[in-house]
Coordinates of C-alpha atoms and ligand atoms in Angstrom, one line a residue:
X225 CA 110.1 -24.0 10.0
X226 CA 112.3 -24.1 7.1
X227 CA 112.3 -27.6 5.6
X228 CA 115.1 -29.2 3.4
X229 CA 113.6 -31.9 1.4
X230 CA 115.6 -34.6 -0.7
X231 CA 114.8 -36.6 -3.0
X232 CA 116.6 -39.7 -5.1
X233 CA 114.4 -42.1 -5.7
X234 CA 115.0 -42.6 -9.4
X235 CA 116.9 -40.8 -12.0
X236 CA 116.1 -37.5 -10.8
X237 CA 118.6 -36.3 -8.0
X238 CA 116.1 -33.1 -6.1
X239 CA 116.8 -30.5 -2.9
X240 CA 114.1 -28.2 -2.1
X241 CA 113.3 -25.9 0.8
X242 CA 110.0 -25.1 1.3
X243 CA 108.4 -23.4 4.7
X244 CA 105.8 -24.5 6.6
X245 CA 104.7 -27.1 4.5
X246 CA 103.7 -24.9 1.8
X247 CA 105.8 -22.4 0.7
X248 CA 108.2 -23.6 -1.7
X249 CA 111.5 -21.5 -1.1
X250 CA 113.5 -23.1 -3.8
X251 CA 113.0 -26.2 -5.4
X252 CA 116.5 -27.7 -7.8
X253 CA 116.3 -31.1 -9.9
X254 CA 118.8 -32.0 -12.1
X255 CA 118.5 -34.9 -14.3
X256 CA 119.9 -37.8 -15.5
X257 CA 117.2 -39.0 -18.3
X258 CA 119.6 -37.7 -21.4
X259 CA 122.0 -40.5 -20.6
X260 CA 119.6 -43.2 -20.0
X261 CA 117.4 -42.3 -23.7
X262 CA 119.8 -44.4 -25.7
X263 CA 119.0 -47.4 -23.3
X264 CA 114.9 -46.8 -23.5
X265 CA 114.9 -46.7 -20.0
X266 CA 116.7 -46.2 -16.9
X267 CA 120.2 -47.5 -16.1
X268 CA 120.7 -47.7 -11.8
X269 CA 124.1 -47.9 -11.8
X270 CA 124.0 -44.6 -14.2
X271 CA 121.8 -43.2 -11.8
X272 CA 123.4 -43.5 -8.6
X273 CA 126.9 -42.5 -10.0
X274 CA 125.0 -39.2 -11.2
X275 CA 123.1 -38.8 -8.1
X276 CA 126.2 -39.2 -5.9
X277 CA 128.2 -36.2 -7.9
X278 CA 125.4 -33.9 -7.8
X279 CA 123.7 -34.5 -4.7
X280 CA 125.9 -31.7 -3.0
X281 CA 125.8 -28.9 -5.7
X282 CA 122.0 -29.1 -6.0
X283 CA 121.5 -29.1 -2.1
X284 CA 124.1 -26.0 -2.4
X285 CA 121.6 -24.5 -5.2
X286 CA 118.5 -24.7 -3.9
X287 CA 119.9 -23.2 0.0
X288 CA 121.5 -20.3 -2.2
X289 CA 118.2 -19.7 -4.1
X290 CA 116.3 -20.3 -0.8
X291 CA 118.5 -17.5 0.1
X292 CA 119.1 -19.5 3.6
X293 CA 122.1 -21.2 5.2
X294 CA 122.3 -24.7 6.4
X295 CA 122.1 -23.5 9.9
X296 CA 118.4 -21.9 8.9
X297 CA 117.1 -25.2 8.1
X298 CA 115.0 -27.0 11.5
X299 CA 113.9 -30.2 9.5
X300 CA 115.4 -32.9 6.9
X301 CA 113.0 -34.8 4.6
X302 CA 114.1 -37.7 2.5
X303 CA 112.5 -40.1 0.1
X304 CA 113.1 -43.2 1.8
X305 CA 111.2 -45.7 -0.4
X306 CA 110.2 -46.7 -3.0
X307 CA 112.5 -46.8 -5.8
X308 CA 115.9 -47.8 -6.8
X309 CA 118.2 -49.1 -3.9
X310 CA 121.7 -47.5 -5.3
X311 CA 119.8 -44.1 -6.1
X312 CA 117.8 -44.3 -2.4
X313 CA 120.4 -45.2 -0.8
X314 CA 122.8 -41.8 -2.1
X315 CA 119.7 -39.7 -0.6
X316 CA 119.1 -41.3 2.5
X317 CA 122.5 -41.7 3.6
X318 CA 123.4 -37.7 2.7
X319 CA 120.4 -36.2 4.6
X320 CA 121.6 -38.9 7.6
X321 CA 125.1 -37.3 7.9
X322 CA 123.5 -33.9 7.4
X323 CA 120.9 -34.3 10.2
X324 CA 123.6 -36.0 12.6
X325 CA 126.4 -33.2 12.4
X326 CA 123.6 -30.2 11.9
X327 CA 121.7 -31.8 15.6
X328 CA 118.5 -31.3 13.9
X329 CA 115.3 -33.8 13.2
X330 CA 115.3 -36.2 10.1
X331 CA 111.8 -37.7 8.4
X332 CA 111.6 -40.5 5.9
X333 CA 108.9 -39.7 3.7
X334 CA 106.8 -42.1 1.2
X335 CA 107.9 -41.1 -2.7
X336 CA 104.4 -41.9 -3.3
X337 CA 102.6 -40.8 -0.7
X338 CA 104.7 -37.4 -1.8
X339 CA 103.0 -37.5 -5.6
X340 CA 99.5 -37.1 -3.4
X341 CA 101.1 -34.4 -1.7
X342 CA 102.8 -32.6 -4.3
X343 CA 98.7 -31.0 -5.4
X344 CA 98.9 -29.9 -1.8
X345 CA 101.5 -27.3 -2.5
X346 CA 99.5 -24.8 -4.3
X347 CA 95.9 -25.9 -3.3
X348 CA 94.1 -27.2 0.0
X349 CA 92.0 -30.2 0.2
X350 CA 90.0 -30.9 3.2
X351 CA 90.2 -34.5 4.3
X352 CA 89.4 -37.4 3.4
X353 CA 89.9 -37.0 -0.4
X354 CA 90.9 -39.8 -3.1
X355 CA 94.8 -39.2 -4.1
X356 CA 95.3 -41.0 -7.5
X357 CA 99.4 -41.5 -8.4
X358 CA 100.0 -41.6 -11.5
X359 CA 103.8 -42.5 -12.0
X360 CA 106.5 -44.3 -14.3
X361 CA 106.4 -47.0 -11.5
X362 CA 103.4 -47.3 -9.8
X363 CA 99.7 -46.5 -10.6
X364 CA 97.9 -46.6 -7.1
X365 CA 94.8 -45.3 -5.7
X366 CA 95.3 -44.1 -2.2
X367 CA 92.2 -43.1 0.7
X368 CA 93.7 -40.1 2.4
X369 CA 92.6 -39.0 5.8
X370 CA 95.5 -37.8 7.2
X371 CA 98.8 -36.5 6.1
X372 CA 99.8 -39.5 8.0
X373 CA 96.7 -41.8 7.0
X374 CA 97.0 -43.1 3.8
X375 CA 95.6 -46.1 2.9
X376 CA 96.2 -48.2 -0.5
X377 CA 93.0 -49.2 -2.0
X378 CA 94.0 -49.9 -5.8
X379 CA 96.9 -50.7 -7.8
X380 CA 98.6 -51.8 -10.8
X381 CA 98.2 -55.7 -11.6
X382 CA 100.9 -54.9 -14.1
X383 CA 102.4 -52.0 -16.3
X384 CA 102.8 -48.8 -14.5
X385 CA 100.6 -46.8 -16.7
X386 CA 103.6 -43.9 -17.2
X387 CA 105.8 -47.5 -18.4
X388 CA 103.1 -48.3 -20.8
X389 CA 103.3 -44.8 -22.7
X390 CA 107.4 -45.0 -22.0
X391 CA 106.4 -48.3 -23.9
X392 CA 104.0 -47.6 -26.5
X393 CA 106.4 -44.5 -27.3
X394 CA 109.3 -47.3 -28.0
X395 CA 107.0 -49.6 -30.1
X396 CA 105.6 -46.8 -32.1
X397 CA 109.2 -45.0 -32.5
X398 CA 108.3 -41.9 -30.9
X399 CA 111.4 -42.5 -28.1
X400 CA 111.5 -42.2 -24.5
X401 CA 111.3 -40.7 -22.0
X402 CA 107.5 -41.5 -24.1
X403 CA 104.8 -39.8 -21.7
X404 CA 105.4 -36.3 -23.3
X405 CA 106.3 -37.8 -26.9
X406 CA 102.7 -39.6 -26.9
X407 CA 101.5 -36.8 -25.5
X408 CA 102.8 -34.8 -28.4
X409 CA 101.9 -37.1 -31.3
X410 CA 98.7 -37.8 -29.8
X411 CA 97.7 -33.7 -29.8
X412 CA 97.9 -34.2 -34.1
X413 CA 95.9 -37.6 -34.0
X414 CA 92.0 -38.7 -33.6
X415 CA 91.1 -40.6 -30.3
X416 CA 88.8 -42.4 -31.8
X417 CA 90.7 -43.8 -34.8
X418 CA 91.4 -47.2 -33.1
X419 CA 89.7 -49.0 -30.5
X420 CA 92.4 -49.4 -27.9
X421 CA 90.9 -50.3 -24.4
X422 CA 92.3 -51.1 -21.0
X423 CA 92.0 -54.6 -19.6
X424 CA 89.2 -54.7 -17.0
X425 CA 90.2 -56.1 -13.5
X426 CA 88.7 -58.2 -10.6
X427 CA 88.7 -55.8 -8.2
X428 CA 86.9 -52.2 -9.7
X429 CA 89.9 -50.0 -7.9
X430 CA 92.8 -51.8 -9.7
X431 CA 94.3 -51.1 -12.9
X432 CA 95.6 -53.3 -15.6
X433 CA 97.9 -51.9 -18.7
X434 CA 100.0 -54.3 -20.2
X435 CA 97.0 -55.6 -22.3
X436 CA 96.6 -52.6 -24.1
X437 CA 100.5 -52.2 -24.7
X438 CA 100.0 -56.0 -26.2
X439 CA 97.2 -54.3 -28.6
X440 CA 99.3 -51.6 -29.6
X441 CA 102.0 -54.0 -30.2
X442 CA 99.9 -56.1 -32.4
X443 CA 98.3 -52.9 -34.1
X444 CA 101.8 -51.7 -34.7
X445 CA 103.1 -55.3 -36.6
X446 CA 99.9 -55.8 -38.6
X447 CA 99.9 -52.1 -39.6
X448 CA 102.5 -49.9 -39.4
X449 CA 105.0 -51.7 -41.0
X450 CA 102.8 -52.2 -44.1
X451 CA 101.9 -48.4 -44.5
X452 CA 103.8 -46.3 -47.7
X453 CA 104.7 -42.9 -47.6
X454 CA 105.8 -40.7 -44.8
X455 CA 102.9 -38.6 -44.3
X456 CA 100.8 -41.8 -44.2
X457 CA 103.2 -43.6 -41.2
X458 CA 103.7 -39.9 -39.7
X459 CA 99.3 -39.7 -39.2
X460 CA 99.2 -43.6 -38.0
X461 CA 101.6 -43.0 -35.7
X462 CA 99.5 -39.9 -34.6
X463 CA 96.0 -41.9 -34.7
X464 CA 98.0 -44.8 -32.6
X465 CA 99.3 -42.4 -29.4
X466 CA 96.2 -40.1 -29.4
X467 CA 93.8 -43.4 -29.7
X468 CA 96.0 -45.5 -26.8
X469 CA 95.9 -41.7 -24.4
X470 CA 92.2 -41.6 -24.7
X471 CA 91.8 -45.4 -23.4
X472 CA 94.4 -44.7 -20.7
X473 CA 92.9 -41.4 -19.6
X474 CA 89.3 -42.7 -19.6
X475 CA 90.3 -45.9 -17.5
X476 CA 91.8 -43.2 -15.2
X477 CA 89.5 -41.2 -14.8
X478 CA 86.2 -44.3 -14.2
X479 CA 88.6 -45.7 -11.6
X480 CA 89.5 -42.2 -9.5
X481 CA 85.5 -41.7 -9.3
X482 CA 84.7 -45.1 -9.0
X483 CA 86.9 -44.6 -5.6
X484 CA 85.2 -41.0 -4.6
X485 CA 81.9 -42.6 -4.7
X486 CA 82.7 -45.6 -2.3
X487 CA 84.4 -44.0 -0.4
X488 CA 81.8 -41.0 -0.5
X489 CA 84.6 -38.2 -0.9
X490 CA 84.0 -34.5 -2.5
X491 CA 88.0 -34.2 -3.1
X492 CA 90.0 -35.7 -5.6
X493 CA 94.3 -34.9 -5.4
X494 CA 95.9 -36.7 -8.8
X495 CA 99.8 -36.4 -8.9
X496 CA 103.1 -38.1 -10.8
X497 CA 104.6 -38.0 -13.8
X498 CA 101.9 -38.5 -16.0
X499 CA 99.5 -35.9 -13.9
X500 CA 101.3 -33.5 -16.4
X501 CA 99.2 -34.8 -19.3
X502 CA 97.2 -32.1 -20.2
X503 CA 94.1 -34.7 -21.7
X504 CA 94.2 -36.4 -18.4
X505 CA 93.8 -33.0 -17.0
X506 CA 91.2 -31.7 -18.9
X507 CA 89.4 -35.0 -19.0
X508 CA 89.4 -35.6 -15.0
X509 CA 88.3 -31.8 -14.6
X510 CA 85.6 -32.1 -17.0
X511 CA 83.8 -35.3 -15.0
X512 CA 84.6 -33.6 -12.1
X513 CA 82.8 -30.3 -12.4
X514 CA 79.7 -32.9 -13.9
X515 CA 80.0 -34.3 -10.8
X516 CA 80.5 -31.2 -8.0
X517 CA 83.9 -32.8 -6.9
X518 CA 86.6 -30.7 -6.3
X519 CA 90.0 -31.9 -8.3
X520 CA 93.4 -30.6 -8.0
X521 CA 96.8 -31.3 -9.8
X522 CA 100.0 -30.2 -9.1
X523 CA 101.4 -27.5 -10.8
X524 CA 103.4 -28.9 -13.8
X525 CA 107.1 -28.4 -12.2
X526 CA 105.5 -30.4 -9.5
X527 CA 104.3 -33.4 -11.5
X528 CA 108.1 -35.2 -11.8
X529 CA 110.2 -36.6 -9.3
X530 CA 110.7 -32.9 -6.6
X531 CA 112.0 -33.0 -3.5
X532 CA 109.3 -29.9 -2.9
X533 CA 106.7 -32.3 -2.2
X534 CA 108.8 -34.3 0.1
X535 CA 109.5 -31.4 2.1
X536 CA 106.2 -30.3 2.4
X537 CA 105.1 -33.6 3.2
X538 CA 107.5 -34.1 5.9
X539 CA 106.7 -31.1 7.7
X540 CA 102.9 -32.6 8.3
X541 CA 104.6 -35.5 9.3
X542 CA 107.0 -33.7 11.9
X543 CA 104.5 -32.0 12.9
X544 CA 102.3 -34.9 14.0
X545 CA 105.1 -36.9 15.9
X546 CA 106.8 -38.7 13.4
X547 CA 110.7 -39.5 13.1
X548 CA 113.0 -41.1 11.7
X549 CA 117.1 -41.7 13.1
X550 CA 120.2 -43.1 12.0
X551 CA 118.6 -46.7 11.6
X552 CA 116.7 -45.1 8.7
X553 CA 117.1 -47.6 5.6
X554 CA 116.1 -47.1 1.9
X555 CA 112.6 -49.2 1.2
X556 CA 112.2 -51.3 -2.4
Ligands
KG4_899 O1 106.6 -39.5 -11.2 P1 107.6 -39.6 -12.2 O2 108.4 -38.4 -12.6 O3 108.7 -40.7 -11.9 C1 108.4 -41.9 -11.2 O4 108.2 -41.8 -10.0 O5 108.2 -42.9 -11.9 O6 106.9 -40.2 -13.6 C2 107.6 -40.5 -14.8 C3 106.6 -41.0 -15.8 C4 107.3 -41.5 -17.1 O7 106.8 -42.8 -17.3 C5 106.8 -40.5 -18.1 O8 106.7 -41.1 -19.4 C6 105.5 -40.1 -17.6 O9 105.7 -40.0 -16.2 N1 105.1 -38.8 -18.1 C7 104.0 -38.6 -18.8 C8 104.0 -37.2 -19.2 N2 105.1 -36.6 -18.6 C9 105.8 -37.6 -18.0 N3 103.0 -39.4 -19.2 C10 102.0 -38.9 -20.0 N4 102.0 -37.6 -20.4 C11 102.9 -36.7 -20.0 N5 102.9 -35.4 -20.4
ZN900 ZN1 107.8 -40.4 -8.9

């Protein structure tokens, strides 16, 4: 079954067409984070405006690289929730009009519960398994035993931990979006050069990361406005991201396997925009070959905001029952 996927949530405005649940046909994004960088962040309204001018050329591009016509497709997918209303609402309301004069079935589908998926599209993972998002909204911990069995069993207290390096990035100068600038920096810089650490939490599956933002923040005003020359500022600034990725990474990494082990799974699926960060990568692989758990990431074009891995997620969720109708509304 050929499956047209859509997805809107945020800034990125995505059609994909992916078979089966797995094989990716064609996958489009076009983006609008080049007008939103002079803000530090993103603007809805600039968003939805965007997302409402493009959302019929990039469906038209990824049929055409699909090599299918509208009539080949038997399923819509959308993102229905969460994100920005304006932006979810473009989505929702295009793949409802499509699916109503087309006759054919309509899913909602979870944006996060699509990050967990989007590993699934070039590896298998044998239920249950731990799926860790790792977004610039949400950071949550999810027990997966079922496509359509996904249970929340950690989450941010706070900062997303993709807003805290979109945040650390602004205080330190290095610009947003500030996952792949920090990411950058921080590949010049020592880890160990400053003793940035993530606030502890209550529960052991949560996460808290506006604390160490605060410490960078602090760090910053007590030293890198005192510092003279530009190669000096240029290696702080270095020591800072690369010292502040290492604290996030290992707090990611002690809370995924603090979820395998109670929830005694083999199979860890990490996904989201920060998924792309190759330390995080390396580090979670690492501790997982020391511990004989299996660990899969998406592949990089897969880490962002796709409507790939909202097709392929809706397809399960056809497959087992599930539909959605014209009653279907965005979710905050
Ligand atoms: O999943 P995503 O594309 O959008 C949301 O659903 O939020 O994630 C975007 C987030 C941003 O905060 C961005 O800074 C972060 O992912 N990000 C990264 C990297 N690439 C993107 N964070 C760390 N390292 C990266 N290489
Ligand atoms: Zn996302």
């Amino acid at each position: 079954m050929r499956v047209l996927g859509i997805e809107s949530s945020c800034d990125e405005t995505s059609a994909a067409v992916v078979m089966n649940g797995i094989q990716v046909r064609s996958h489009v994004v076009a983006s609008s984070v080049a007008f939103h960088a002079k803000y530090g962040g993103v603007i809805p309204e600039i968003a939805s405006r965007m997302q409402l001018e493009t959302i019929v050329p990039v469906t038209d591009a990824a049929l055409k690289q699909a090599g299918c016509a509208l009539s080949d497709v038997g399923l819509v997918a959308v993102t229905d929730g969460p994100g920005l209303l304006g932006s979810l609402v473009v989505g929702v309301s295009f793949a409802k009009s499509l699916c109503q004069v087309l006759g054919i079935p309509l899913v909602g589908v979870d944006h996060l519960q699509g990050h967990v998926y989007s590993a699934l599209l070039t590896d298998r993972v044998p239920f249950p398994f731990i799926g860790l998002v790792v977004s610039g909204g949400h950071t949550n911990l999810y027990a997966v035993k079922g496509f359509d069995r996904m249970q929340l069993i950690g989450s941010t207290l706070d900062d997303a931990c993709g807003e805290a390096f979109d945040k650390v990035a602004k205080i330190i100068g290095l610009g947003y979006p500030g996952g792949p600038a920090i990411e950058r920096a921080a590949s010049f810089g020592d880890p160990h050069a400053i003793p940035f650490r993530c606030s502890t939490t209550r529960r052991p599956l949560d996460f808290s990361f506006s604390g160490i933002k605060t410490a960078v923040l602090y760090y910053a005003q007590r030293h890198l406005v005192r510092v003279r020359g530009i190669r000096k500022r240029r290696l702080l600034i270095r020591n800072i991201a690369a010292s502040f990725q290492e604290a996030a990474v290992e707090t990611l990494v002690n809370k995924a396997f603090t979820a395998v082990h109670a929830k005694r799974c083999r199979c860890l699926a990490i996904g989201g925009g920060v998924a792309a960060n190759k330390r995080l990568r390396s580090a979670m692989l690492a501790r997982a070959r020391q511990e004989g758990v299996r660990a899969v990431f998406p592949a990089q074009e897969y880490c962002m905001d796709n409507a790939a891995m909202v097709a392929g997620l809706g397809y399960h969720l056809y497959t087992q029952g599930l539909r959605s109708d014209a009653t279907l509304a965005p979710r905050l």
